[in-house]
């Protein structure tokens, strides 16, 4: 078969399609690029992630592994072809159960599920697991996907809503995601899905070395040898400041390196290629001179180590510190003490969508459509690199296929911005999986040591914690990790004598940045291990030991902050108590069975720094309520949750709302989607804006506070002691075109920390506790998870379905961190060497949602996104220790490390 044969054709979604070009091209590329069927996603081009799953003659295949020639004369079905009644039932189940979060895996999941349901209309859970095992999801923890597929054709098994909190009725409801339909239809437009006409394809030349000097050969000569190359760019072409960084005082990362690279994967040049042109980048003229590198903090701080950045002696980026009382004397007074040292690995975010975007000129403004967690930060950083004022860069956030912290940092934004600025042509860039993994940020590897002590009754007296966090080649969020860890290393417990130090240390490793928890998940492993050891020494049940020490309303934290209310950690442990009692009793009768428990707390928002969000909401002359919602929804559900809060506060129905997303030209800044801040900070702004909008309408109608407002076409009906009709067409409109409008800002009330770390770092905290039941194979060293029970205090559960999804997804990532994920530069830059949990790796998860209202949060709500991951790994490791008596001191707990720990226990 060759495409020289006349009219080679395949049938796609029932229609014949003529195909041209290379017959060995991936079917996924032909579907997406030639036929415009971008509902088929592309996550790895290696058959690892399954995002590109389509049906070939009814059987699921990874389209990235199918040469198009193999599909000639056969039937291909993509997500766009799933339109019959059976498909609609499947999609409806996904929406009902909240099975789509970011949505990048959703088309692949639906295709795999469709093939199963065609064969087995009422599959068992095991059959569903088997059928979906080839499709990875990084967001959901798979539980709701399983629920949805099992639920198709059966009665609805959705849990009841939480209590309603005010007459608006939107808060507490299991409302389907407002952006969910696009996700199940495959019509959400991700970064790689937009292809501007004639766009140049941008490729980066990246360092194969961890550290090297470099120079270029004859670039002009090379370009002449490659007819498809439209332009080349190096650092010399950057018109602005060749330096970016999420924390301006620490900004240090060049968009394109100048003469020296500090990590493997760093970009040194850009090649802009004409659409469809084939070029060979293998002989790009760059001459490397490798240098001595340091990949871990010990090497980077050793005598004689090369200084990675001028002005940062001993490769120390920065340190954070908290001290209360006197840890040394507190430990001396303790009846029981415990001590440990634990190392953790680089962890890759492994979102299923590699970074991608497109840029074009709109007059003098560069428009960049890109996956992101922080559109306004992207705009400002990109503008600085391009030497433009911020208002000449417009970020249009694409649907974002997972982020988990890494898409807070700019990646390709200044690169495609540079190409488009210089050529005045559209451009686009799609990172390969390898490029994504090599060049973007990771979770900080940590080297932590701590000692803690309690009295004979199990009351904590003292703790001394030190952690070196490998922040890699550039600063990124290293300062945030260094500062956040000492505040949180106590866990959600009162410890009167406390000293904690976090240090961010440069190496030539990948840049470490934000990843769900900013270092707190690593520190919690140490603290919760010590608590188990102290409980054992004191002869106290491990859950009781935690309850003895748990924060309560009115307690003071190690930073001297008085927790004035809404402290729910005790409630979380109490909720676990019946599960704990059962599980501990069961484990006592079973060999190699263990039960572990851990708690968490997490401050929502920036640490002692401003991080305001602004929400604008208006009533259009049509009667629609327009919400400018700038919090990037990367799957966590802010589009839905923020709307629920605003609707509740305004007393308006959700169905009347239209959303305008985080387009930087038309929506106020809602800050970044990080630090578990959006439900609290943006939610608070939405609550204030909703209330202000309601007040304006009631004022206009001269109606009382209890009046009901009902939007209809072109009017508002205000029902009070009498009905009042407001004809919107008769009212003057504001500059945004609204008859009524409100814009409100919230910035968490915090204070700076002094040199001892004393102050108010966060206005709101969230709380949680998890317990794990598992077995360890003492011969193979493998760990089998049986069940995880999670109790989280959210203050007010805005949307229970979305909250459960966050918890299940966080737990899945915690499982990966504990048991399997270890990123090694140059060795695990793909999704078959770097393993993340599959559907078969996540056990049954039982979630308990607790509502202890926070005095500050909107309707009492607290953040959740990062909390859900923090206790998982500590609880797993404590359960392994419970099962074997062996303490894992290097993560992940791969089988050989488990066996080593067991052997060490035997000889110790
Ligand atoms: Fe599955 Fe995001 S919803 S990867």
Short mmCIF file of N, CA and C in Angstrom, two decimals, residues 247 250 318-322 477-488 502-503 518 607 753 761-762:
data_model
loop_
_atom_site.label_atom_id
_atom_site.label_comp_id
_atom_site.label_asym_id
_atom_site.label_seq_id
_atom_site.Cartn_x
_atom_site.Cartn_y
_atom_site.Cartn_z
N UNK A 247 9.09 34.47 40.95
CA UNK A 247 9.24 35.36 42.10
C UNK A 247 10.26 36.42 41.70
N UNK A 250 13.96 36.82 42.65
CA UNK A 250 14.82 35.65 42.43
C UNK A 250 14.89 35.27 40.95
N UNK A 318 18.10 30.17 48.98
CA UNK A 318 17.52 30.89 50.12
C UNK A 318 17.14 29.89 51.20
N UNK A 319 16.83 30.40 52.36
CA UNK A 319 16.38 29.52 53.46
C UNK A 319 15.17 30.12 54.14
N UNK A 320 14.32 29.27 54.69
CA UNK A 320 13.19 29.70 55.51
C UNK A 320 13.37 29.14 56.91
N UNK A 321 12.80 29.82 57.88
CA UNK A 321 13.10 29.46 59.26
C UNK A 321 11.92 29.81 60.15
N UNK A 322 11.59 28.89 61.08
CA UNK A 322 10.59 29.17 62.11
C UNK A 322 11.13 28.67 63.45
N UNK A 477 10.08 28.14 42.06
CA UNK A 477 9.35 28.28 43.34
C UNK A 477 10.19 27.82 44.52
N UNK A 478 11.51 27.71 44.34
CA UNK A 478 12.36 27.28 45.45
C UNK A 478 12.18 28.14 46.70
N UNK A 479 12.11 29.47 46.59
CA UNK A 479 11.92 30.28 47.80
C UNK A 479 10.59 29.97 48.50
N UNK A 480 9.57 29.66 47.72
CA UNK A 480 8.27 29.34 48.32
C UNK A 480 8.36 28.05 49.12
N UNK A 481 9.04 27.06 48.55
CA UNK A 481 9.21 25.79 49.26
C UNK A 481 10.02 26.02 50.54
N UNK A 482 11.10 26.76 50.41
CA UNK A 482 11.95 26.99 51.59
C UNK A 482 11.19 27.69 52.70
N UNK A 483 10.27 28.56 52.36
CA UNK A 483 9.51 29.30 53.38
C UNK A 483 8.28 28.56 53.87
N UNK A 484 7.65 27.80 52.99
CA UNK A 484 6.41 27.14 53.39
C UNK A 484 6.67 25.92 54.28
N UNK A 485 7.77 25.23 53.98
CA UNK A 485 8.03 23.99 54.73
C UNK A 485 8.21 24.24 56.23
N UNK A 486 9.02 25.21 56.65
CA UNK A 486 9.19 25.38 58.11
C UNK A 486 7.88 25.72 58.82
N UNK A 487 6.99 26.42 58.14
CA UNK A 487 5.70 26.74 58.77
C UNK A 487 4.89 25.47 58.99
N UNK A 488 4.97 24.55 58.02
CA UNK A 488 4.09 23.37 58.05
C UNK A 488 4.71 22.12 58.63
N UNK A 502 14.17 25.28 56.31
CA UNK A 502 14.11 24.75 54.95
C UNK A 502 15.09 25.50 54.08
N UNK A 503 15.90 24.76 53.33
CA UNK A 503 16.91 25.40 52.49
C UNK A 503 16.68 24.97 51.05
N UNK A 518 4.09 22.29 47.52
CA UNK A 518 5.26 23.14 47.76
C UNK A 518 6.16 22.60 48.88
N UNK A 607 2.42 32.59 51.05
CA UNK A 607 2.93 32.68 52.41
C UNK A 607 3.30 34.13 52.71
N UNK A 753 6.45 37.40 58.13
CA UNK A 753 7.10 36.62 59.18
C UNK A 753 8.40 37.32 59.57
N UNK A 761 1.14 33.75 58.49
CA UNK A 761 1.47 33.45 57.09
C UNK A 761 0.25 33.23 56.21
N UNK A 762 -0.85 32.74 56.80
CA UNK A 762 -2.05 32.42 55.99
C UNK A 762 -3.29 32.85 56.77
#
